[in-house]
mmCIF file of C-alpha atoms and ligand atoms in Angstrom:
data_model
loop_
_atom_site.group_PDB
_atom_site.id
_atom_site.type_symbol
_atom_site.label_atom_id
_atom_site.label_comp_id
_atom_site.label_asym_id
_atom_site.label_seq_id
_atom_site.Cartn_x
_atom_site.Cartn_y
_atom_site.Cartn_z
ATOM 1 C CA MET R 783 0.402 12.005 37.704
ATOM 2 C CA PRO R 784 1.022 15.101 39.857
ATOM 3 C CA ILE R 785 3.479 14.554 42.709
ATOM 4 C CA ALA R 786 2.696 15.942 46.159
ATOM 5 C CA LYS R 787 4.812 16.380 49.251
ATOM 6 C CA ALA R 788 3.471 14.446 52.239
ATOM 7 C CA TYR R 789 4.363 12.866 55.576
ATOM 8 C CA SER R 790 4.074 9.112 55.743
ATOM 9 C CA ALA R 791 4.691 6.174 58.052
ATOM 10 C CA THR R 792 6.453 3.259 56.388
ATOM 11 C CA SER R 793 5.898 0.784 59.243
ATOM 12 C CA SER R 794 4.192 0.652 62.632
ATOM 13 C CA THR R 795 7.401 1.803 64.307
ATOM 14 C CA SER R 796 8.845 4.211 61.710
ATOM 15 C CA GLY R 797 7.106 7.349 62.917
ATOM 16 C CA LEU R 798 6.145 9.867 60.250
ATOM 17 C CA HIS R 799 8.657 11.392 57.891
ATOM 18 C CA ALA R 800 8.814 13.455 54.721
ATOM 19 C CA ALA R 801 7.848 11.653 51.505
ATOM 20 C CA THR R 802 6.293 12.259 48.119
ATOM 21 C CA ILE R 803 3.106 10.681 46.777
ATOM 22 C CA GLU R 804 1.206 10.643 43.516
ATOM 23 C CA ARG R 805 -2.176 12.327 43.207
ATOM 24 C CA ARG R 806 -4.432 11.625 40.250
ATOM 25 C CA GLU R 807 -5.112 14.129 37.493
ATOM 26 C CA PRO R 808 -8.595 15.515 38.233
ATOM 27 C CA THR R 809 -11.328 13.643 36.338
ATOM 28 C CA PRO R 810 -14.329 15.664 35.016
ATOM 29 C CA THR R 811 -16.090 15.249 38.406
ATOM 30 C CA ASP R 812 -13.059 15.913 40.628
ATOM 31 C CA VAL R 813 -11.808 18.887 42.568
ATOM 32 C CA GLU R 814 -8.113 19.336 43.302
ATOM 33 C CA ILE R 815 -7.443 21.006 46.649
ATOM 34 C CA LYS R 816 -4.273 22.614 47.983
ATOM 35 C CA ILE R 817 -4.408 21.653 51.658
ATOM 36 C CA LEU R 818 -4.067 24.547 54.100
ATOM 37 C CA TYR R 819 -4.844 22.779 57.381
ATOM 38 C CA CYS R 820 -5.233 19.193 58.519
ATOM 39 C CA GLY R 821 -6.382 18.127 61.992
ATOM 40 C CA VAL R 822 -4.656 15.307 63.853
ATOM 41 C CA CYS R 823 -7.155 12.632 64.899
ATOM 42 C CA HIS R 824 -6.281 9.829 67.318
ATOM 43 C CA SER R 825 -7.367 7.481 64.498
ATOM 44 C CA ASP R 826 -4.361 8.783 62.530
ATOM 45 C CA LEU R 827 -2.115 7.574 65.343
ATOM 46 C CA HIS R 828 -3.942 4.217 65.722
ATOM 47 C CA GLN R 829 -3.505 3.606 61.999
ATOM 48 C CA ALA R 830 0.047 4.908 61.547
ATOM 49 C CA ARG R 831 1.118 2.574 64.361
ATOM 50 C CA ASN R 832 -1.083 -0.318 63.124
ATOM 51 C CA GLU R 833 -2.892 -0.497 66.464
ATOM 52 C CA TRP R 834 -6.021 -1.716 64.635
ATOM 53 C CA LYS R 835 -4.164 -4.623 63.023
ATOM 54 C CA ASP R 836 -6.789 -7.146 64.269
ATOM 55 C CA PHE R 837 -9.694 -5.492 62.437
ATOM 56 C CA MET R 838 -8.355 -2.787 60.075
ATOM 57 C CA PRO R 839 -4.712 -3.443 59.240
ATOM 58 C CA THR R 840 -2.658 -0.534 57.963
ATOM 59 C CA MET R 841 -1.455 -0.418 54.372
ATOM 60 C CA TYR R 842 1.996 1.179 54.156
ATOM 61 C CA PRO R 843 3.176 3.711 53.268
ATOM 62 C CA CYS R 844 0.442 5.375 55.331
ATOM 63 C CA VAL R 845 -0.345 9.076 54.917
ATOM 64 C CA PRO R 846 -2.933 9.858 57.608
ATOM 65 C CA GLY R 847 -5.211 12.881 57.899
ATOM 66 C CA HIS R 848 -8.965 13.243 57.390
ATOM 67 C CA GLU R 849 -9.731 16.690 58.758
ATOM 68 C CA ILE R 850 -8.856 18.714 55.696
ATOM 69 C CA VAL R 851 -9.505 22.335 54.784
ATOM 70 C CA GLY R 852 -7.914 23.811 51.693
ATOM 71 C CA ARG R 853 -8.266 25.930 48.596
ATOM 72 C CA VAL R 854 -9.515 24.555 45.304
ATOM 73 C CA THR R 855 -6.823 24.755 42.617
ATOM 74 C CA ARG R 856 -8.469 22.960 39.678
ATOM 75 C CA VAL R 857 -11.906 21.527 38.930
ATOM 76 C CA GLY R 858 -13.040 18.981 36.335
ATOM 77 C CA SER R 859 -15.319 20.069 33.476
ATOM 78 C CA ALA R 860 -18.483 18.603 35.093
ATOM 79 C CA VAL R 861 -17.939 20.097 38.554
ATOM 80 C CA THR R 862 -20.741 22.474 39.530
ATOM 81 C CA ARG R 863 -20.357 23.242 43.245
ATOM 82 C CA PHE R 864 -16.754 24.493 43.333
ATOM 83 C CA LYS R 865 -14.436 26.682 41.324
ATOM 84 C CA ALA R 866 -10.731 27.430 41.603
ATOM 85 C CA GLY R 867 -10.054 29.683 44.594
ATOM 86 C CA ASP R 868 -12.931 28.388 46.765
ATOM 87 C CA ILE R 869 -12.335 27.041 50.270
ATOM 88 C CA ALA R 870 -13.290 23.357 50.424
ATOM 89 C CA ALA R 871 -13.167 20.673 53.088
ATOM 90 C CA VAL R 872 -12.735 16.910 53.008
ATOM 91 C CA GLY R 873 -13.494 14.570 55.879
ATOM 92 C CA CYS R 874 -13.102 10.820 56.334
ATOM 93 C CA LEU R 875 -14.898 9.687 53.165
ATOM 94 C CA VAL R 876 -13.795 9.974 49.540
ATOM 95 C CA ASP R 877 -16.055 7.472 47.751
ATOM 96 C CA SER R 878 -18.946 5.025 48.083
ATOM 97 C CA CYS R 879 -21.207 3.038 45.730
ATOM 98 C CA HIS R 880 -24.142 5.536 45.771
ATOM 99 C CA GLU R 881 -26.516 2.616 45.087
ATOM 100 C CA CYS R 882 -26.915 0.565 48.264
ATOM 101 C CA GLU R 883 -29.534 1.208 50.917
ATOM 102 C CA ALA R 884 -27.032 2.961 53.197
ATOM 103 C CA CYS R 885 -25.792 5.286 50.434
ATOM 104 C CA LYS R 886 -29.366 6.072 49.375
ATOM 105 C CA SER R 887 -30.086 7.055 53.001
ATOM 106 C CA SER R 888 -27.044 9.379 53.010
ATOM 107 C CA ASP R 889 -25.186 6.982 55.309
ATOM 108 C CA GLU R 890 -22.271 6.530 52.898
ATOM 109 C CA MET R 891 -19.964 5.535 55.755
ATOM 110 C CA TYR R 892 -21.982 2.300 56.039
ATOM 111 C CA CYS R 893 -21.876 1.626 52.263
ATOM 112 C CA ALA R 894 -22.614 -2.079 51.711
ATOM 113 C CA LYS R 895 -19.809 -2.333 49.179
ATOM 114 C CA GLY R 896 -17.388 -0.613 51.528
ATOM 115 C CA ALA R 897 -16.890 3.134 51.594
ATOM 116 C CA ALA R 898 -13.527 4.473 50.487
ATOM 117 C CA PHE R 899 -11.954 6.281 53.413
ATOM 118 C CA THR R 900 -9.627 9.234 52.934
ATOM 119 C CA TYR R 901 -6.656 7.052 53.834
ATOM 120 C CA ASN R 902 -6.018 3.325 54.145
ATOM 121 C CA SER R 903 -8.660 2.219 51.615
ATOM 122 C CA PRO R 904 -8.075 0.605 48.221
ATOM 123 C CA ASP R 905 -7.842 3.355 45.589
ATOM 124 C CA PRO R 906 -9.381 2.316 42.264
ATOM 125 C CA TYR R 907 -7.889 5.366 40.533
ATOM 126 C CA THR R 908 -4.267 4.503 41.272
ATOM 127 C CA GLY R 909 -4.496 0.765 42.011
ATOM 128 C CA LYS R 910 -2.737 1.549 45.300
ATOM 129 C CA HIS R 911 -4.446 2.800 48.450
ATOM 130 C CA THR R 912 -5.790 6.173 49.517
ATOM 131 C CA TRP R 913 -3.553 8.768 51.141
ATOM 132 C CA GLY R 914 -4.834 11.427 53.491
ATOM 133 C CA GLY R 915 -4.358 15.033 54.415
ATOM 134 C CA TYR R 916 -0.798 15.161 55.750
ATOM 135 C CA SER R 917 -0.006 16.288 52.257
ATOM 136 C CA GLU R 918 0.117 19.414 50.117
ATOM 137 C CA SER R 919 -2.859 18.442 47.960
ATOM 138 C CA ILE R 920 -5.723 16.003 47.493
ATOM 139 C CA VAL R 921 -8.051 15.174 44.600
ATOM 140 C CA VAL R 922 -11.621 14.057 45.373
ATOM 141 C CA ASN R 923 -14.925 13.624 43.654
ATOM 142 C CA GLU R 924 -16.844 16.835 44.314
ATOM 143 C CA THR R 925 -19.608 14.837 46.050
ATOM 144 C CA PHE R 926 -17.193 14.335 48.942
ATOM 145 C CA ALA R 927 -16.018 17.956 49.122
ATOM 146 C CA LEU R 928 -17.816 20.153 51.628
ATOM 147 C CA LYS R 929 -18.410 23.865 52.117
ATOM 148 C CA VAL R 930 -17.029 25.637 55.180
ATOM 149 C CA PRO R 931 -19.450 28.360 56.326
ATOM 150 C CA GLU R 932 -18.076 31.873 56.005
ATOM 151 C CA GLY R 933 -16.950 33.310 59.294
ATOM 152 C CA LEU R 934 -15.475 30.059 60.647
ATOM 153 C CA ASP R 935 -11.700 30.114 61.067
ATOM 154 C CA PRO R 936 -10.438 27.547 58.524
ATOM 155 C CA ALA R 937 -7.832 26.051 60.896
ATOM 156 C CA GLY R 938 -10.356 25.707 63.729
ATOM 157 C CA ALA R 939 -12.919 24.305 61.291
ATOM 158 C CA ALA R 940 -10.651 21.478 60.097
ATOM 159 C CA PRO R 941 -11.343 19.215 63.126
ATOM 160 C CA LEU R 942 -15.076 19.513 62.484
ATOM 161 C CA LEU R 943 -14.554 17.169 59.535
ATOM 162 C CA CYS R 944 -13.981 14.185 61.823
ATOM 163 C CA ALA R 945 -14.185 15.116 65.519
ATOM 164 C CA GLY R 946 -17.190 17.342 64.780
ATOM 165 C CA ILE R 947 -19.243 14.953 62.680
ATOM 166 C CA THR R 948 -18.373 11.870 64.759
ATOM 167 C CA THR R 949 -19.923 13.500 67.804
ATOM 168 C CA TYR R 950 -22.724 15.430 66.049
ATOM 169 C CA SER R 951 -24.075 12.350 64.270
ATOM 170 C CA PRO R 952 -24.866 10.229 67.368
ATOM 171 C CA LEU R 953 -26.229 13.254 69.240
ATOM 172 C CA ARG R 954 -28.673 13.710 66.352
ATOM 173 C CA HIS R 955 -29.362 9.995 65.775
ATOM 174 C CA TRP R 956 -30.319 9.466 69.420
ATOM 175 C CA ASN R 957 -32.305 12.667 69.213
ATOM 176 C CA VAL R 958 -30.665 14.569 72.017
ATOM 177 C CA GLN R 959 -32.994 17.364 73.045
ATOM 178 C CA ALA R 960 -32.737 20.571 75.029
ATOM 179 C CA GLY R 961 -32.935 19.805 78.727
ATOM 180 C CA GLN R 962 -31.733 16.204 78.465
ATOM 181 C CA LYS R 963 -28.794 15.059 80.532
ATOM 182 C CA VAL R 964 -25.851 14.044 78.347
ATOM 183 C CA GLY R 965 -22.540 12.600 79.504
ATOM 184 C CA VAL R 966 -19.326 12.965 77.514
ATOM 185 C CA VAL R 967 -16.464 10.635 78.428
ATOM 186 C CA GLY R 968 -12.934 11.886 77.649
ATOM 187 C CA LEU R 969 -11.885 15.454 76.872
ATOM 188 C CA GLY R 970 -9.742 15.112 73.781
ATOM 189 C CA GLY R 971 -10.482 16.066 70.173
ATOM 190 C CA LEU R 972 -13.823 14.264 69.935
ATOM 191 C CA GLY R 973 -14.794 14.888 73.548
ATOM 192 C CA HIS R 974 -14.354 18.645 73.423
ATOM 193 C CA MET R 975 -16.452 18.844 70.254
ATOM 194 C CA ALA R 976 -19.129 16.678 71.895
ATOM 195 C CA VAL R 977 -19.281 19.052 74.862
ATOM 196 C CA LYS R 978 -19.594 22.105 72.600
ATOM 197 C CA LEU R 979 -22.190 20.527 70.298
ATOM 198 C CA ALA R 980 -24.379 18.968 73.005
ATOM 199 C CA ALA R 981 -24.332 22.264 74.926
ATOM 200 C CA ALA R 982 -25.326 24.144 71.745
ATOM 201 C CA MET R 983 -28.236 21.681 71.368
ATOM 202 C CA GLY R 984 -29.387 22.775 74.806
ATOM 203 C CA ALA R 985 -28.480 19.628 76.725
ATOM 204 C CA GLU R 986 -27.197 19.591 80.286
ATOM 205 C CA VAL R 987 -23.686 18.263 79.710
ATOM 206 C CA VAL R 988 -21.584 16.415 82.266
ATOM 207 C CA LEU R 989 -17.980 15.759 81.335
ATOM 208 C CA PHE R 990 -16.135 12.685 82.636
ATOM 209 C CA THR R 991 -12.378 13.069 82.562
ATOM 210 C CA THR R 992 -9.353 11.311 83.994
ATOM 211 C CA SER R 993 -7.363 14.582 83.874
ATOM 212 C CA ALA R 994 -7.779 16.857 86.877
ATOM 213 C CA ASN R 995 -6.203 19.714 84.896
ATOM 214 C CA LYS R 996 -9.109 19.721 82.385
ATOM 215 C CA VAL R 997 -11.902 20.553 84.862
ATOM 216 C CA GLU R 998 -11.943 24.307 84.231
ATOM 217 C CA ASP R 999 -11.715 23.850 80.460
ATOM 218 C CA GLY R 1000 -14.604 21.384 80.567
ATOM 219 C CA LYS R 1001 -16.789 24.065 82.105
ATOM 220 C CA ARG R 1002 -15.546 26.762 79.751
ATOM 221 C CA LEU R 1003 -16.395 24.538 76.788
ATOM 222 C CA GLY R 1004 -19.986 24.083 77.980
ATOM 223 C CA ALA R 1005 -20.203 21.347 80.619
ATOM 224 C CA THR R 1006 -22.397 22.187 83.591
ATOM 225 C CA SER R 1007 -20.331 19.870 85.764
ATOM 226 C CA VAL R 1008 -17.139 17.868 85.460
ATOM 227 C CA VAL R 1009 -16.538 14.511 87.124
ATOM 228 C CA ILE R 1010 -13.128 12.977 87.736
ATOM 229 C CA SER R 1011 -14.050 9.493 86.592
ATOM 230 C CA LYS R 1012 -11.435 7.717 88.705
ATOM 231 C CA ASP R 1013 -13.197 8.906 91.873
ATOM 232 C CA PRO R 1014 -16.207 6.667 92.728
ATOM 233 C CA GLU R 1015 -17.519 9.296 95.154
ATOM 234 C CA GLN R 1016 -17.881 11.757 92.250
ATOM 235 C CA MET R 1017 -19.515 9.131 90.015
ATOM 236 C CA LYS R 1018 -22.111 7.866 92.512
ATOM 237 C CA PRO R 1019 -24.479 10.885 92.647
ATOM 238 C CA HIS R 1020 -25.091 10.538 88.876
ATOM 239 C CA THR R 1021 -26.396 6.934 89.090
ATOM 240 C CA GLY R 1022 -29.487 6.354 86.915
ATOM 241 C CA SER R 1023 -29.645 9.945 85.657
ATOM 242 C CA PHE R 1024 -28.393 10.140 82.055
ATOM 243 C CA ASP R 1025 -30.476 10.074 78.883
ATOM 244 C CA PHE R 1026 -27.388 9.594 76.726
ATOM 245 C CA ILE R 1027 -23.661 9.067 77.229
ATOM 246 C CA LEU R 1028 -21.080 9.450 74.466
ATOM 247 C CA ASP R 1029 -17.791 7.662 75.132
ATOM 248 C CA THR R 1030 -14.849 9.060 73.137
ATOM 249 C CA VAL R 1031 -12.001 7.282 74.944
ATOM 250 C CA SER R 1032 -9.171 5.987 72.763
ATOM 251 C CA ALA R 1033 -7.760 3.393 75.192
ATOM 252 C CA GLU R 1034 -8.898 0.476 77.343
ATOM 253 C CA HIS R 1035 -11.135 1.575 80.207
ATOM 254 C CA ASP R 1036 -14.101 0.311 82.224
ATOM 255 C CA ILE R 1037 -17.425 1.161 80.590
ATOM 256 C CA ASN R 1038 -19.600 -0.679 83.127
ATOM 257 C CA GLY R 1039 -19.449 2.206 85.580
ATOM 258 C CA TYR R 1040 -21.002 4.498 82.951
ATOM 259 C CA ILE R 1041 -23.815 2.085 82.115
ATOM 260 C CA GLN R 1042 -24.843 2.372 85.787
ATOM 261 C CA LEU R 1043 -25.286 6.094 85.254
ATOM 262 C CA LEU R 1044 -27.899 5.701 82.480
ATOM 263 C CA LYS R 1045 -31.602 6.155 83.104
ATOM 264 C CA ARG R 1046 -34.082 3.402 82.236
ATOM 265 C CA ASN R 1047 -34.017 3.073 78.404
ATOM 266 C CA GLY R 1048 -30.920 5.297 78.251
ATOM 267 C CA THR R 1049 -28.237 4.819 75.604
ATOM 268 C CA MET R 1050 -24.485 4.752 75.839
ATOM 269 C CA CYS R 1051 -22.781 5.176 72.485
ATOM 270 C CA LEU R 1052 -19.138 4.307 71.906
ATOM 271 C CA VAL R 1053 -17.199 6.263 69.333
ATOM 272 C CA GLY R 1054 -13.698 5.636 70.699
ATOM 273 C CA VAL R 1055 -11.915 2.660 69.134
ATOM 274 C CA PRO R 1056 -9.450 1.148 71.621
ATOM 275 C CA GLU R 1057 -7.094 -1.504 70.326
ATOM 276 C CA LYS R 1058 -8.519 -4.237 72.607
ATOM 277 C CA PRO R 1059 -12.099 -5.402 73.374
ATOM 278 C CA LEU R 1060 -13.900 -3.870 76.371
ATOM 279 C CA PRO R 1061 -15.533 -6.303 78.853
ATOM 280 C CA ILE R 1062 -19.261 -5.750 79.496
ATOM 281 C CA MET R 1063 -21.401 -6.859 82.455
ATOM 282 C CA SER R 1064 -24.696 -7.754 80.787
ATOM 283 C CA ILE R 1065 -26.599 -7.325 84.041
ATOM 284 C CA GLY R 1066 -25.847 -3.593 83.922
ATOM 285 C CA LEU R 1067 -27.738 -3.322 80.636
ATOM 286 C CA ILE R 1068 -30.525 -5.712 81.618
ATOM 287 C CA PHE R 1069 -31.670 -3.784 84.678
ATOM 288 C CA GLY R 1070 -33.184 -0.695 83.099
ATOM 289 C CA ARG R 1071 -33.335 -1.978 79.480
ATOM 290 C CA LYS R 1072 -30.289 0.111 78.611
ATOM 291 C CA GLN R 1073 -28.683 0.244 75.221
ATOM 292 C CA LEU R 1074 -25.037 0.085 74.260
ATOM 293 C CA ALA R 1075 -24.345 1.326 70.749
ATOM 294 C CA GLY R 1076 -21.652 2.562 68.381
ATOM 295 C CA SER R 1077 -21.466 5.161 65.648
ATOM 296 C CA LEU R 1078 -19.071 5.829 62.770
ATOM 297 C CA ILE R 1079 -18.364 9.389 61.549
ATOM 298 C CA GLY R 1080 -21.356 10.623 59.446
ATOM 299 C CA GLY R 1081 -22.467 10.881 55.817
ATOM 300 C CA THR R 1082 -21.764 13.816 53.516
ATOM 301 C CA ALA R 1083 -25.215 15.413 53.909
ATOM 302 C CA GLU R 1084 -25.033 15.234 57.695
ATOM 303 C CA THR R 1085 -21.448 16.521 57.658
ATOM 304 C CA GLN R 1086 -22.607 19.586 55.719
ATOM 305 C CA GLU R 1087 -25.528 19.951 58.158
ATOM 306 C CA MET R 1088 -23.040 19.844 61.064
ATOM 307 C CA LEU R 1089 -20.791 22.444 59.393
ATOM 308 C CA ASP R 1090 -23.796 24.706 58.888
ATOM 309 C CA PHE R 1091 -24.859 24.157 62.525
ATOM 310 C CA CYS R 1092 -21.345 25.174 63.608
ATOM 311 C CA GLY R 1093 -21.482 28.205 61.303
ATOM 312 C CA LYS R 1094 -24.775 29.255 62.916
ATOM 313 C CA HIS R 1095 -23.507 28.761 66.466
ATOM 314 C CA GLY R 1096 -19.946 30.006 65.845
ATOM 315 C CA ILE R 1097 -18.437 26.657 66.857
ATOM 316 C CA VAL R 1098 -14.908 25.640 65.908
ATOM 317 C CA SER R 1099 -12.360 23.407 67.587
ATOM 318 C CA ASP R 1100 -9.892 24.651 70.208
ATOM 319 C CA ILE R 1101 -6.647 24.015 68.417
ATOM 320 C CA GLU R 1102 -2.896 23.950 68.814
ATOM 321 C CA LEU R 1103 -1.425 24.804 65.407
ATOM 322 C CA ILE R 1104 1.765 22.847 64.680
ATOM 323 C CA PRO R 1105 4.223 22.596 61.802
ATOM 324 C CA ILE R 1106 4.243 19.136 60.256
ATOM 325 C CA GLN R 1107 7.783 18.583 61.517
ATOM 326 C CA LYS R 1108 6.283 18.324 65.051
ATOM 327 C CA ILE R 1109 3.877 15.524 64.169
ATOM 328 C CA ASN R 1110 5.722 12.728 65.980
ATOM 329 C CA GLU R 1111 5.876 14.861 69.123
ATOM 330 C CA ALA R 1112 2.133 15.554 68.799
ATOM 331 C CA TYR R 1113 1.428 11.802 68.582
ATOM 332 C CA ASP R 1114 3.451 11.192 71.743
ATOM 333 C CA ARG R 1115 1.448 13.887 73.512
ATOM 334 C CA LEU R 1116 -1.840 12.315 72.307
ATOM 335 C CA THR R 1117 -0.894 9.033 73.992
ATOM 336 C CA LYS R 1118 -0.570 10.988 77.259
ATOM 337 C CA SER R 1119 -3.981 12.733 76.861
ATOM 338 C CA ASP R 1120 -1.950 15.942 76.562
ATOM 339 C CA VAL R 1121 -3.938 17.808 73.913
ATOM 340 C CA LYS R 1122 -5.947 21.026 74.184
ATOM 341 C CA TYR R 1123 -7.892 20.013 72.298
ATOM 342 C CA ARG R 1124 -6.880 19.242 68.733
ATOM 343 C CA PHE R 1125 -3.539 19.517 66.999
ATOM 344 C CA VAL R 1126 -3.925 21.045 63.556
ATOM 345 C CA ILE R 1127 -1.084 20.973 61.062
ATOM 346 C CA ASP R 1128 -0.296 24.218 59.256
ATOM 347 C CA MET R 1129 0.416 22.671 55.893
ATOM 348 C CA ALA R 1130 2.468 25.668 54.722
ATOM 349 C CA SER R 1131 5.201 24.120 56.910
ATOM 350 C CA LEU R 1132 5.688 21.375 54.306
ATOM 351 C CA ALA R 1133 7.629 23.916 52.231
ATOM 352 C CA ALA R 1134 10.476 23.737 54.783
ATOM 353 C CA ASP R 1135 11.269 20.092 53.899
HETATM 354 P P1 LIG W 2362 -7.813 12.134 71.825
HETATM 355 O O1 LIG W 2362 -7.852 13.544 71.378
HETATM 356 O O2 LIG W 2362 -6.503 11.488 72.085
HETATM 357 O O3 LIG W 2362 -8.750 12.034 73.125
HETATM 358 C C1 LIG W 2362 -8.968 10.847 73.813
HETATM 359 C C2 LIG W 2362 -9.279 11.169 75.279
HETATM 360 O O4 LIG W 2362 -9.627 9.951 75.935
HETATM 361 C C3 LIG W 2362 -8.095 11.691 76.062
HETATM 362 O O5 LIG W 2362 -7.869 13.062 75.924
HETATM 363 C C4 LIG W 2362 -8.481 11.333 77.485
HETATM 364 O O6 LIG W 2362 -9.402 12.293 78.004
HETATM 365 C C5 LIG W 2362 -9.245 10.022 77.301
HETATM 366 N N1 LIG W 2362 -8.392 8.865 77.607
HETATM 367 C C6 LIG W 2362 -7.237 8.511 76.992
HETATM 368 N N2 LIG W 2362 -6.734 7.385 77.532
HETATM 369 C C7 LIG W 2362 -7.595 7.025 78.516
HETATM 370 C C8 LIG W 2362 -7.646 5.931 79.436
HETATM 371 N N3 LIG W 2362 -6.686 4.979 79.462
HETATM 372 N N4 LIG W 2362 -8.695 5.857 80.290
HETATM 373 C C9 LIG W 2362 -9.665 6.794 80.272
HETATM 374 N N5 LIG W 2362 -9.662 7.864 79.452
HETATM 375 C C10 LIG W 2362 -8.647 7.962 78.577
HETATM 376 O O7 LIG W 2362 -8.544 11.193 70.773
HETATM 377 P P2 LIG W 2362 -9.689 11.567 69.698
HETATM 378 O O8 LIG W 2362 -9.051 12.019 68.435
HETATM 379 O O9 LIG W 2362 -10.718 12.372 70.354
HETATM 380 O O10 LIG W 2362 -10.252 10.104 69.372
HETATM 381 C C11 LIG W 2362 -10.848 9.332 70.389
HETATM 382 C C12 LIG W 2362 -11.144 7.930 69.890
HETATM 383 O O11 LIG W 2362 -12.187 7.993 68.918
HETATM 384 C C13 LIG W 2362 -9.976 7.239 69.180
HETATM 385 O O12 LIG W 2362 -9.985 5.872 69.536
HETATM 386 C C14 LIG W 2362 -10.306 7.424 67.716
HETATM 387 O O13 LIG W 2362 -9.731 6.441 66.904
HETATM 388 C C15 LIG W 2362 -11.796 7.285 67.760
HETATM 389 N N6 LIG W 2362 -12.513 7.852 66.610
HETATM 390 C C16 LIG W 2362 -13.644 7.226 66.221
HETATM 391 C C17 LIG W 2362 -14.392 7.735 65.195
HETATM 392 C C18 LIG W 2362 -15.686 7.080 64.810
HETATM 393 O O14 LIG W 2362 -16.159 7.310 63.703
HETATM 394 N N7 LIG W 2362 -16.298 6.303 65.675
HETATM 395 C C19 LIG W 2362 -13.965 8.889 64.539
HETATM 396 C C20 LIG W 2362 -12.813 9.521 64.986
HETATM 397 C C21 LIG W 2362 -12.094 9.006 66.033
HETATM 398 P P3 LIG W 2362 -9.307 12.793 79.535
HETATM 399 O O15 LIG W 2362 -7.930 13.368 79.678
HETATM 400 O O16 LIG W 2362 -10.392 13.793 79.609
HETATM 401 O O17 LIG W 2362 -9.566 11.598 80.400
HETATM 402 ZN ZN1 LIG W 2363 -10.766 11.039 62.844
#
């Protein structure tokens, strides 16, 4: 099997360090991709540090990374959509059963038999587990490889593969329309994509942040107003006014204050996955028949739709390009909400190890 350089965590406290992994030989339906850029999602940090041990324990060694853009190096004999030299992208999914109701509805992430995620899923090809994009190459079934629209910067496009689709999918599912009032909670990787996408859909976007130094950026990215969520006086005027609120926060926080801000029949959707449960006051939902929901990434068809939407609107992520040797520092900054607004690893830096 081909050997690839990578960065892996060997335990919840090891941090990430240089390693080598095996990639499979491409099967007839596979594409092999040399990874150029990989975004750094807060899920990578949660998993490398085993913060989801109660519901999704980490399999070590863990090679995170599911915001991948690269160049195709080899294709299997039955591959039709890619050829060597093409730019291709891979997001959070690398396999699913293709037969269950969810897969047939292009919701492969909810595959009844369990979708294979880009990292930390059992890998039937190797008998080990899947390894992600903090690596020089990846091999995937072409069904799970996506096309990046021409004109989008490949480094800035990488975060679309998770942060982009995770925010696009609920905005579409709950049918956000031009003129509706949409709240986005948290201005990190997901949050800044949510602001850009909801604004491009024509919504009136209000950003809720805990970071006073992100107010100007929030407006630049497309929010019509920015609320410092720790200040009740700034929250109060928005009571009962939102059609939809998307909560992207990665840590414990109070969601009851946001439910108060929904209109009758409004929906608050959680996409952030804090380590611990969040307490809910049921009365806040009851008065006004409000809905609290969740959403996981998006299927391959919708991910391509999102990429095409971004191509049409010229949307990419605001990124800070880092060499892979700075990954542990980047994780420490993520825990302090110090990201503007997605770290992306320049994978050429792997050559230095
Ligand atoms: P991120 O870049 O670190 O952004 C998270 C933001 O949340 C921070 O920038 C900060 O924004 C806010 N925040 C952090 N700690 C907070 C606290 N204690 N109280 C209130 N606000 C706080 O993370 P990300 O990559 O966007 O990911 C966000 C979450 O979504 C993670 O839990 C990740 O695992 C999850 N996720 C879920 C899916 C899915 O399919 N559902 C997909 C990808 C990621 P401000 O500075 O503006 O307050
Ligand atoms: Zn992610």
